[in-house]
Amino acid sequence: MDRSINMVDQEQDGMLPIANVGRIMKQILPPRAKISREAKQTMQECATEFLSFVTGEASDKCHKENRKTVNGDDICWALSALGFDNHAQATTRYLHKYREAERDKAAANNQNTAHIKSHGGLQVAQQNQTSNLEFRVLGKGDNSLVTKP
Amino acid sequence: MRQPGRYSGLTMCGGISGRTGPHSLPLARIKKIMKNSGEDVKMISGEAPIVFSKACEMFIEELTRRSWMTTLEGKRRTVHKDDVASAVVATGIFDFLVSLVSGSCCSEDITLVEIETLKS
């Protein structure tokens, strides 16, 4: 009995979670529609197989092009190659929006870092005047040590 | 309660609710399945599971919609495993799933464990 439960757990671990799958199914169906447990399990297996199938195609492409990393573009390409044209188009748009959001985030982070550096330099200069401690403000790429009197 | 993430506004059908976070499927699990799919799959970019979360969601939606058509034809309101199997068989792009569903399209009493035992 315990062994069979462990087998089921391991099986579940290698698939998409049935709760998430069930939720997506429920959201697309009319409110009063019901889904049998076995239908959810079948959908779970199908979605997992879909993932493996598309990954295989994307991975083959990378291999042929001597690339090691499977990226978002490869997945969009694989979807199209396997006949999922509508999905490929929507996924490509999603990928571009994601990359745009990541670029915006990186740009915002860079601005914040520059802001801190310029203000940090100003504070050190002020401290220098008030405390008479000998500090050298580190320039960019300057690895010289700060010395105290 | 988890708030909708940055990408929740990007989902196509008006957004999955904030309860599931920005992605409707767990990225770590997607990555694991990708790695298990073949020995050639060694490195996966950070964006790949995110893109896949969207693609899988669309796949499930499409297969569910088609299964529901079969359910309605049978004048029922509960989607059964046979409805999913019928949708797979009737749709050309789902050919890769035919062998997966054909063995399990009969009795709904067979559990996953029993199927594995029968296969071995």
Coordinates of N, CA, C and O in Angstrom, one line a residue, chain A residues 4-5 7-8 11-17 20-21 23-39 41-56 59-60 63 68-73 75-76 79 82-84 86-88 90-91 93-95 97-99 101-102 105, chain B residues 6-7 9-13 16-17 20 22-26 29-30 32-37 40-65 67-68 77-81 84-85 88 93-94 96-97 100-101 104 108-113 115-117:
Chain A
S4 N 2.7 1.8 -3.3 CA 1.9 2.3 -4.4 C 1.7 3.8 -4.2 O 1.6 4.5 -5.2
I5 N 1.6 4.2 -3.0 CA 1.4 5.7 -2.8 C 2.6 6.4 -3.2 O 2.5 7.5 -3.8
M7 N 4.8 5.5 -5.5 CA 4.8 5.5 -6.9 C 3.9 6.7 -7.5 O 4.3 7.3 -8.4
V8 N 2.8 6.8 -6.9 CA 1.9 7.9 -7.4 C 2.5 9.2 -7.1 O 2.4 10.1 -8.0
E11 N 5.1 9.9 -9.7 CA 4.5 10.2 -10.9 C 4.0 11.6 -11.0 O 4.1 12.3 -12.0
Q12 N 3.3 12.0 -9.9 CA 2.8 13.4 -9.8 C 3.9 14.4 -9.9 O 3.7 15.5 -10.5
D13 N 5.0 14.1 -9.3 CA 6.1 15.1 -9.3 C 6.7 15.4 -10.7 O 7.2 16.5 -10.9
G14 N 6.5 14.4 -11.6 CA 7.1 14.6 -12.9 C 6.1 15.2 -13.9 O 6.3 15.3 -15.1
M15 N 4.9 15.7 -13.3 CA 3.9 16.2 -14.2 C 3.5 17.6 -13.7 O 3.8 18.0 -12.5
L16 N 2.7 18.3 -14.5 CA 2.2 19.6 -14.0 C 1.2 19.3 -12.9 O 0.5 18.4 -12.9
P17 N 1.1 20.2 -11.9 CA 0.2 19.9 -10.7 C -1.2 19.9 -11.2 O -1.7 20.8 -11.9
N20 N -3.4 23.1 -10.5 CA -3.3 24.2 -11.5 C -4.0 23.9 -12.8 O -4.7 24.7 -13.3
V21 N -3.8 22.6 -13.2 CA -4.5 22.2 -14.5 C -6.0 22.3 -14.4 O -6.7 22.9 -15.2
R23 N -7.7 24.2 -12.4 CA -8.1 25.6 -12.3 C -8.3 26.2 -13.7 O -9.2 26.9 -13.9
I24 N -7.3 25.9 -14.5 CA -7.3 26.5 -15.9 C -8.5 26.0 -16.6 O -9.2 26.7 -17.3
M25 N -8.7 24.7 -16.5 CA -9.9 24.0 -17.1 C -11.2 24.7 -16.7 O -12.1 25.1 -17.5
K26 N -11.3 24.8 -15.4 CA -12.5 25.4 -14.8 C -12.8 26.8 -15.3 O -14.0 27.2 -15.6
Q27 N -11.7 27.6 -15.4 CA -11.9 29.0 -15.8 C -12.4 29.1 -17.3 O -13.0 30.1 -17.6
I28 N -12.1 28.1 -18.1 CA -12.5 28.2 -19.5 C -13.9 27.7 -19.7 O -14.6 28.0 -20.7
L29 N -14.4 26.9 -18.8 CA -15.7 26.3 -18.9 C -16.8 27.1 -18.3 O -16.6 28.0 -17.5
P30 N -18.1 26.9 -18.7 CA -19.2 27.6 -18.1 C -19.3 27.4 -16.6 O -18.8 26.3 -16.2
P31 N -19.9 28.3 -15.9 CA -19.8 28.1 -14.4 C -20.4 26.8 -13.8 O -19.9 26.3 -12.9
R32 N -21.4 26.3 -14.5 CA -22.0 25.1 -13.9 C -21.4 23.8 -14.5 O -21.9 22.7 -14.1
A33 N -20.5 23.9 -15.3 CA -19.9 22.7 -15.9 C -19.0 22.0 -14.8 O -18.5 22.7 -13.9
K34 N -18.9 20.7 -14.9 CA -18.1 19.9 -13.9 C -17.1 19.1 -14.7 O -17.2 18.9 -15.9
I35 N -16.0 18.8 -14.0 CA -14.9 18.0 -14.6 C -14.7 16.8 -13.7 O -14.4 17.0 -12.5
S36 N -14.7 15.6 -14.3 CA -14.4 14.4 -13.5 C -12.9 14.4 -13.2 O -12.1 15.0 -13.9
R37 N -12.6 13.7 -12.1 CA -11.2 13.6 -11.6 C -10.3 13.0 -12.7 O -9.2 13.4 -13.0
E38 N -10.9 12.0 -13.4 CA -10.1 11.3 -14.4 C -9.8 12.2 -15.6 O -8.8 12.1 -16.3
A39 N -10.8 13.1 -15.9 CA -10.6 14.0 -17.0 C -9.5 15.0 -16.7 O -8.6 15.3 -17.5
Q41 N -7.0 14.3 -14.7 CA -5.7 13.5 -14.7 C -5.3 13.4 -16.2 O -4.1 13.5 -16.5
T42 N -6.2 13.1 -17.1 CA -5.9 13.0 -18.5 C -5.3 14.3 -19.0 O -4.3 14.3 -19.8
M43 N -6.0 15.4 -18.7 CA -5.5 16.7 -19.1 C -4.1 17.0 -18.6 O -3.2 17.5 -19.3
Q44 N -3.9 16.6 -17.3 CA -2.6 16.8 -16.7 C -1.5 16.0 -17.5 O -0.4 16.6 -17.8
E45 N -1.8 14.8 -17.8 CA -0.9 14.0 -18.6 C -0.6 14.6 -20.0 O 0.5 14.6 -20.5
C46 N -1.7 15.0 -20.6 CA -1.6 15.6 -22.0 C -0.8 16.9 -22.0 O 0.1 17.1 -22.8
A47 N -1.0 17.7 -21.0 CA -0.3 19.0 -20.9 C 1.2 18.8 -20.6 O 2.1 19.4 -21.2
T48 N 1.5 17.8 -19.8 CA 2.9 17.4 -19.5 C 3.6 16.9 -20.8 O 4.7 17.2 -21.1
E49 N 2.8 16.1 -21.5 CA 3.4 15.5 -22.7 C 3.6 16.6 -23.8 O 4.6 16.6 -24.5
F50 N 2.7 17.6 -23.8 CA 2.8 18.7 -24.7 C 4.1 19.5 -24.4 O 4.9 19.8 -25.3
L51 N 4.4 19.7 -23.1 CA 5.6 20.3 -22.7 C 6.8 19.6 -23.2 O 7.7 20.2 -23.8
S52 N 6.8 18.3 -23.0 CA 8.0 17.5 -23.4 C 8.1 17.5 -24.9 O 9.3 17.6 -25.5
F53 N 7.0 17.4 -25.6 CA 7.0 17.3 -27.1 C 7.6 18.6 -27.7 O 8.5 18.5 -28.6
V54 N 7.1 19.7 -27.2 CA 7.6 21.0 -27.8 C 9.0 21.3 -27.4 O 9.8 21.8 -28.2
T55 N 9.4 20.9 -26.1 CA 10.8 21.1 -25.7 C 11.7 20.3 -26.6 O 12.8 20.7 -27.0
G56 N 11.3 19.0 -26.9 CA 12.1 18.2 -27.8 C 12.4 18.8 -29.1 O 13.5 18.9 -29.6
S59 N 14.7 21.8 -28.6 CA 16.0 21.4 -28.3 C 16.8 20.9 -29.5 O 18.0 21.1 -29.7
D60 N 16.0 20.2 -30.4 CA 16.6 19.7 -31.7 C 17.1 20.9 -32.5 O 18.2 20.8 -33.1
H63 N 20.3 22.2 -31.0 CA 21.4 21.2 -31.3 C 21.9 21.4 -32.7 O 23.1 21.5 -32.9
K68 N 23.6 25.9 -26.9 CA 23.4 25.0 -25.7 C 22.1 25.3 -25.0 O 21.6 24.5 -24.3
T69 N 21.7 26.6 -25.1 CA 20.6 27.0 -24.3 C 19.3 27.2 -25.1 O 19.2 27.9 -26.1
V70 N 18.2 26.5 -24.6 CA 16.9 26.6 -25.2 C 16.3 27.9 -24.6 O 16.2 28.1 -23.4
N71 N 15.9 28.8 -25.6 CA 15.4 30.1 -25.1 C 13.9 30.3 -25.6 O 13.3 29.4 -26.2
G72 N 13.3 31.4 -25.2 CA 11.9 31.7 -25.5 C 11.6 31.6 -27.0 O 10.6 31.1 -27.5
D73 N 12.5 32.1 -27.8 CA 12.3 32.1 -29.3 C 12.3 30.7 -29.8 O 11.5 30.4 -30.8
I75 N 11.1 28.1 -28.3 CA 9.8 27.5 -28.0 C 8.8 28.1 -28.9 O 7.9 27.3 -29.4
C76 N 8.8 29.4 -29.2 CA 7.8 29.9 -30.1 C 8.0 29.3 -31.5 O 7.0 29.0 -32.2
L79 N 6.5 25.7 -31.5 CA 5.1 25.7 -31.5 C 4.6 25.9 -32.9 O 3.6 25.2 -33.3
L82 N 5.2 22.8 -35.1 CA 4.4 21.6 -34.7 C 2.9 21.8 -35.0 O 2.1 21.0 -34.7
G83 N 2.6 23.0 -35.6 CA 1.2 23.2 -36.0 C 0.4 24.1 -35.1 O -0.8 24.3 -35.3
F84 N 1.0 24.5 -34.0 CA 0.3 25.4 -33.0 C 0.4 26.8 -33.4 O 1.0 27.6 -32.6
N86 N -1.6 29.5 -33.8 CA -2.2 30.5 -33.0 C -1.5 30.7 -31.7 O -1.2 31.8 -31.2
H87 N -1.1 29.6 -31.1 CA -0.4 29.6 -29.8 C 1.0 30.3 -30.0 O 1.4 31.1 -29.2
A88 N 1.6 30.0 -31.2 CA 2.9 30.5 -31.5 C 2.9 32.1 -31.5 O 3.7 32.8 -31.0
A90 N 0.6 34.2 -30.2 CA 0.2 34.7 -28.9 C 1.4 34.6 -28.0 O 1.7 35.6 -27.2
T91 N 2.1 33.5 -28.0 CA 3.3 33.3 -27.2 C 4.4 34.3 -27.5 O 5.1 34.8 -26.7
R93 N 4.1 37.2 -28.8 CA 3.7 38.6 -28.3 C 4.0 38.6 -26.8 O 4.5 39.6 -26.3
Y94 N 3.7 37.6 -26.1 CA 3.9 37.5 -24.6 C 5.4 37.6 -24.3 O 5.8 38.3 -23.4
L95 N 6.2 36.9 -25.1 CA 7.6 36.9 -24.9 C 8.2 38.3 -25.1 O 9.0 38.8 -24.3
K97 N 6.6 41.1 -24.8 CA 6.2 42.0 -23.6 C 7.0 41.7 -22.4 O 7.4 42.6 -21.6
Y98 N 7.3 40.4 -22.2 CA 8.1 40.0 -21.0 C 9.5 40.7 -21.2 O 10.1 41.2 -20.2
R99 N 10.1 40.6 -22.3 CA 11.5 41.1 -22.5 C 11.5 42.7 -22.4 O 12.4 43.2 -21.8
A101 N 9.4 44.3 -20.4 CA 9.3 44.6 -19.0 C 10.6 44.4 -18.3 O 11.0 45.1 -17.4
E102 N 11.4 43.4 -18.7 CA 12.7 43.1 -18.1 C 13.7 44.2 -18.4 O 14.5 44.6 -17.5
K105 N 12.8 47.2 -16.3 CA 13.3 46.9 -14.9 C 14.8 47.2 -14.8 O 15.2 47.8 -13.8
Chain B
R6 N 3.6 41.4 -12.2 CA 3.8 42.3 -13.2 C 3.3 41.8 -14.6 O 2.9 42.6 -15.4
Y7 N 3.2 40.5 -14.8 CA 2.8 40.0 -16.1 C 1.4 39.6 -16.1 O 0.9 39.1 -17.1
G9 N -1.2 41.3 -16.4 CA -1.9 42.1 -17.4 C -1.6 41.6 -18.8 O -2.2 42.1 -19.7
L10 N -0.6 40.8 -18.9 CA -0.2 40.3 -20.2 C -1.0 39.1 -20.7 O -0.9 38.7 -21.9
T11 N -1.7 38.4 -19.8 CA -2.4 37.2 -20.2 C -3.6 37.6 -21.1 O -4.1 38.7 -21.0
M12 N -3.9 36.7 -22.0 CA -4.7 37.0 -23.1 C -6.2 37.2 -22.8 O -6.9 38.1 -23.3
C13 N -6.7 36.4 -21.8 CA -8.2 36.4 -21.6 C -8.6 37.3 -20.5 O -9.4 36.9 -19.7
I16 N -5.5 35.8 -15.4 CA -5.9 34.8 -14.4 C -5.9 35.6 -13.1 O -5.1 36.5 -12.9
S17 N -6.7 35.2 -12.1 CA -6.8 35.9 -10.9 C -5.5 35.9 -10.1 O -4.7 35.1 -10.3
T20 N -3.2 33.0 -8.2 CA -2.2 32.1 -8.7 C -0.9 32.8 -8.9 O 0.1 32.2 -9.4
P22 N 1.6 35.6 -10.9 CA 1.7 36.1 -12.3 C 1.6 34.9 -13.2 O 1.2 35.1 -14.4
H23 N 2.0 33.7 -12.8 CA 2.0 32.6 -13.8 C 1.0 31.5 -13.3 O 1.0 31.2 -12.1
S24 N 0.3 30.9 -14.2 CA -0.7 29.9 -13.7 C -0.2 28.6 -13.5 O -0.9 27.7 -13.0
L25 N 1.1 28.4 -13.9 CA 1.7 27.1 -13.7 C 3.1 27.3 -13.1 O 3.8 28.3 -13.4
P26 N 3.5 26.4 -12.1 CA 4.8 26.6 -11.4 C 6.0 26.5 -12.3 O 6.2 25.5 -13.0
R29 N 8.5 23.5 -11.8 CA 8.0 22.2 -12.3 C 8.1 22.2 -13.8 O 8.5 21.1 -14.4
I30 N 7.8 23.3 -14.5 CA 7.9 23.3 -16.0 C 9.4 23.1 -16.4 O 9.7 22.3 -17.3
K32 N 11.6 21.5 -14.7 CA 11.9 20.1 -14.4 C 11.5 19.1 -15.5 O 12.2 18.3 -16.0
I33 N 10.3 19.4 -16.0 CA 9.7 18.6 -17.1 C 10.5 18.8 -18.4 O 10.8 17.8 -19.1
M34 N 10.9 20.0 -18.6 CA 11.7 20.3 -19.8 C 13.0 19.5 -19.7 O 13.5 18.9 -20.7
K35 N 13.7 19.5 -18.6 CA 14.9 18.9 -18.4 C 14.8 17.3 -18.6 O 15.7 16.7 -19.1
N36 N 13.7 16.8 -18.1 CA 13.4 15.4 -18.2 C 13.0 14.9 -19.6 O 13.0 13.7 -19.9
S37 N 12.8 15.9 -20.5 CA 12.2 15.5 -21.8 C 13.3 14.9 -22.7 O 13.0 14.2 -23.7
D40 N 19.5 15.8 -24.4 CA 20.0 17.0 -25.1 C 19.7 18.3 -24.4 O 20.4 19.3 -24.6
V41 N 18.7 18.3 -23.6 CA 18.2 19.6 -23.0 C 19.1 19.8 -21.7 O 18.8 19.2 -20.7
K42 N 20.1 20.6 -21.9 CA 21.0 20.9 -20.8 C 20.8 22.2 -20.1 O 20.7 22.3 -18.9
M43 N 20.7 23.2 -21.0 CA 20.5 24.6 -20.4 C 19.3 25.2 -20.9 O 18.9 25.1 -22.1
I44 N 18.6 25.9 -20.0 CA 17.3 26.5 -20.3 C 17.3 27.9 -19.9 O 17.7 28.2 -18.7
S45 N 17.0 28.8 -20.8 CA 17.1 30.3 -20.4 C 16.0 30.6 -19.4 O 15.0 29.9 -19.3
G46 N 16.1 31.7 -18.7 CA 15.2 32.1 -17.6 C 13.8 32.3 -18.2 O 12.8 32.1 -17.5
E47 N 13.7 32.8 -19.4 CA 12.4 33.2 -20.0 C 11.7 31.9 -20.5 O 10.5 32.0 -20.7
A48 N 12.4 30.8 -20.8 CA 11.7 29.7 -21.4 C 10.5 29.1 -20.5 O 9.4 28.9 -21.1
P49 N 10.7 28.9 -19.2 CA 9.6 28.4 -18.4 C 8.4 29.4 -18.4 O 7.2 29.0 -18.4
I50 N 8.7 30.7 -18.4 CA 7.7 31.7 -18.4 C 6.9 31.7 -19.7 O 5.7 31.7 -19.7
V51 N 7.6 31.5 -20.8 CA 6.9 31.4 -22.1 C 6.0 30.2 -22.2 O 4.9 30.2 -22.6
F52 N 6.6 29.1 -21.6 CA 5.9 27.8 -21.6 C 4.6 27.8 -20.7 O 3.7 27.2 -21.0
S53 N 4.7 28.6 -19.6 CA 3.6 28.7 -18.7 C 2.4 29.2 -19.5 O 1.3 28.7 -19.4
K54 N 2.7 30.2 -20.4 CA 1.6 30.8 -21.2 C 1.1 29.7 -22.3 O 0.0 29.5 -22.5
A55 N 2.1 29.1 -22.9 CA 1.8 28.1 -24.0 C 1.0 27.0 -23.5 O 0.0 26.5 -24.1
C56 N 1.4 26.4 -22.3 CA 0.6 25.3 -21.7 C -0.8 25.7 -21.3 O -1.7 24.9 -21.5
E57 N -0.9 26.9 -20.8 CA -2.2 27.4 -20.4 C -3.1 27.4 -21.6 O -4.3 27.0 -21.6
M58 N -2.6 27.9 -22.8 CA -3.4 28.0 -24.0 C -3.7 26.6 -24.5 O -4.8 26.4 -25.0
F59 N -2.8 25.7 -24.4 CA -3.0 24.3 -24.8 C -4.2 23.7 -24.0 O -5.1 23.1 -24.5
I60 N -4.1 23.8 -22.7 CA -5.1 23.3 -21.8 C -6.5 23.9 -22.1 O -7.5 23.2 -22.2
E61 N -6.5 25.2 -22.4 CA -7.7 25.9 -22.7 C -8.3 25.3 -24.0 O -9.5 25.1 -24.1
E62 N -7.5 25.1 -25.0 CA -8.0 24.7 -26.3 C -8.5 23.2 -26.1 O -9.6 22.9 -26.6
L63 N -7.8 22.4 -25.5 CA -8.2 21.0 -25.4 C -9.5 20.9 -24.5 O -10.3 20.1 -24.8
T64 N -9.5 21.7 -23.5 CA -10.7 21.7 -22.6 C -12.0 22.2 -23.4 O -13.0 21.6 -23.3
R65 N -11.8 23.2 -24.2 CA -12.9 23.7 -25.1 C -13.4 22.6 -26.0 O -14.6 22.4 -26.1
S67 N -13.0 19.4 -25.7 CA -13.6 18.3 -24.9 C -15.0 18.7 -24.5 O -15.9 17.8 -24.5
W68 N -15.2 19.9 -24.1 CA -16.5 20.4 -23.7 C -17.6 20.2 -24.9 O -18.7 19.9 -24.6
R77 N -23.1 17.6 -18.5 CA -22.5 18.8 -18.0 C -21.2 18.5 -17.3 O -20.6 19.4 -16.7
T78 N -20.8 17.2 -17.3 CA -19.5 16.8 -16.7 C -18.6 16.3 -17.7 O -18.9 15.4 -18.5
V79 N -17.4 16.9 -17.8 CA -16.4 16.5 -18.8 C -15.8 15.2 -18.3 O -15.2 15.2 -17.1
H80 N -15.9 14.2 -19.1 CA -15.2 12.9 -18.7 C -13.9 12.7 -19.5 O -13.7 13.4 -20.5
K81 N -13.2 11.7 -19.1 CA -11.9 11.4 -19.7 C -12.2 11.0 -21.2 O -11.4 11.4 -22.0
V84 N -12.1 14.1 -23.4 CA -10.8 14.6 -23.7 C -10.2 13.7 -24.8 O -9.6 14.2 -25.7
A85 N -10.3 12.4 -24.6 CA -9.8 11.5 -25.6 C -10.4 11.7 -27.0 O -9.7 11.7 -28.0
V88 N -8.9 14.8 -28.6 CA -7.5 14.5 -29.0 C -7.5 13.9 -30.4 O -6.9 14.3 -31.3
I93 N -3.5 18.4 -34.7 CA -2.3 18.8 -34.0 C -2.1 18.1 -32.7 O -1.0 18.2 -32.1
F94 N -3.1 17.4 -32.3 CA -3.0 16.6 -31.0 C -2.7 15.1 -31.3 O -2.8 14.3 -30.4
F96 N 0.1 13.7 -31.4 CA 1.1 13.2 -30.6 C 0.6 12.6 -29.2 O 1.3 12.0 -28.5
L97 N -0.7 12.9 -29.0 CA -1.3 12.5 -27.7 C -2.2 11.2 -27.9 O -2.7 10.7 -26.9
L100 N -1.3 8.3 -25.9 CA -1.4 8.5 -24.5 C -2.9 8.3 -24.0 O -3.1 7.8 -23.0
V101 N -3.8 8.8 -24.9 CA -5.2 8.7 -24.4 C -5.9 7.4 -24.9 O -6.9 7.0 -24.3
S104 N -6.4 4.7 -22.3 CA -7.1 5.0 -21.1 C -8.5 5.6 -21.4 O -9.1 6.2 -20.5
E108 N -13.2 4.4 -16.5 CA -12.7 5.5 -15.7 C -12.3 5.0 -14.3 O -11.8 5.8 -13.5
D109 N -12.4 3.7 -14.0 CA -12.0 3.2 -12.7 C -10.5 2.9 -12.6 O -10.0 2.7 -11.5
I110 N -9.9 2.9 -13.8 CA -8.4 2.6 -13.7 C -7.7 3.7 -13.2 O -7.7 4.8 -13.7
T111 N -6.9 3.5 -12.1 CA -6.1 4.5 -11.5 C -4.8 4.6 -12.2 O -4.4 3.6 -12.9
L112 N -4.0 5.6 -11.9 CA -2.7 5.8 -12.5 C -1.8 4.6 -12.1 O -1.0 4.1 -12.9
V113 N -1.9 4.2 -10.9 CA -1.0 3.1 -10.4 C -1.3 1.8 -11.2 O -0.4 1.1 -11.6
I115 N -2.5 1.6 -14.2 CA -2.0 1.7 -15.6 C -0.5 1.4 -15.6 O -0.1 0.7 -16.5
E116 N 0.2 2.0 -14.7 CA 1.7 1.7 -14.6 C 2.0 0.3 -14.5 O 2.9 -0.3 -15.1
T117 N 1.2 -0.4 -13.7 CA 1.4 -1.9 -13.4 C 1.1 -2.6 -14.7 O 1.9 -3.5 -15.1

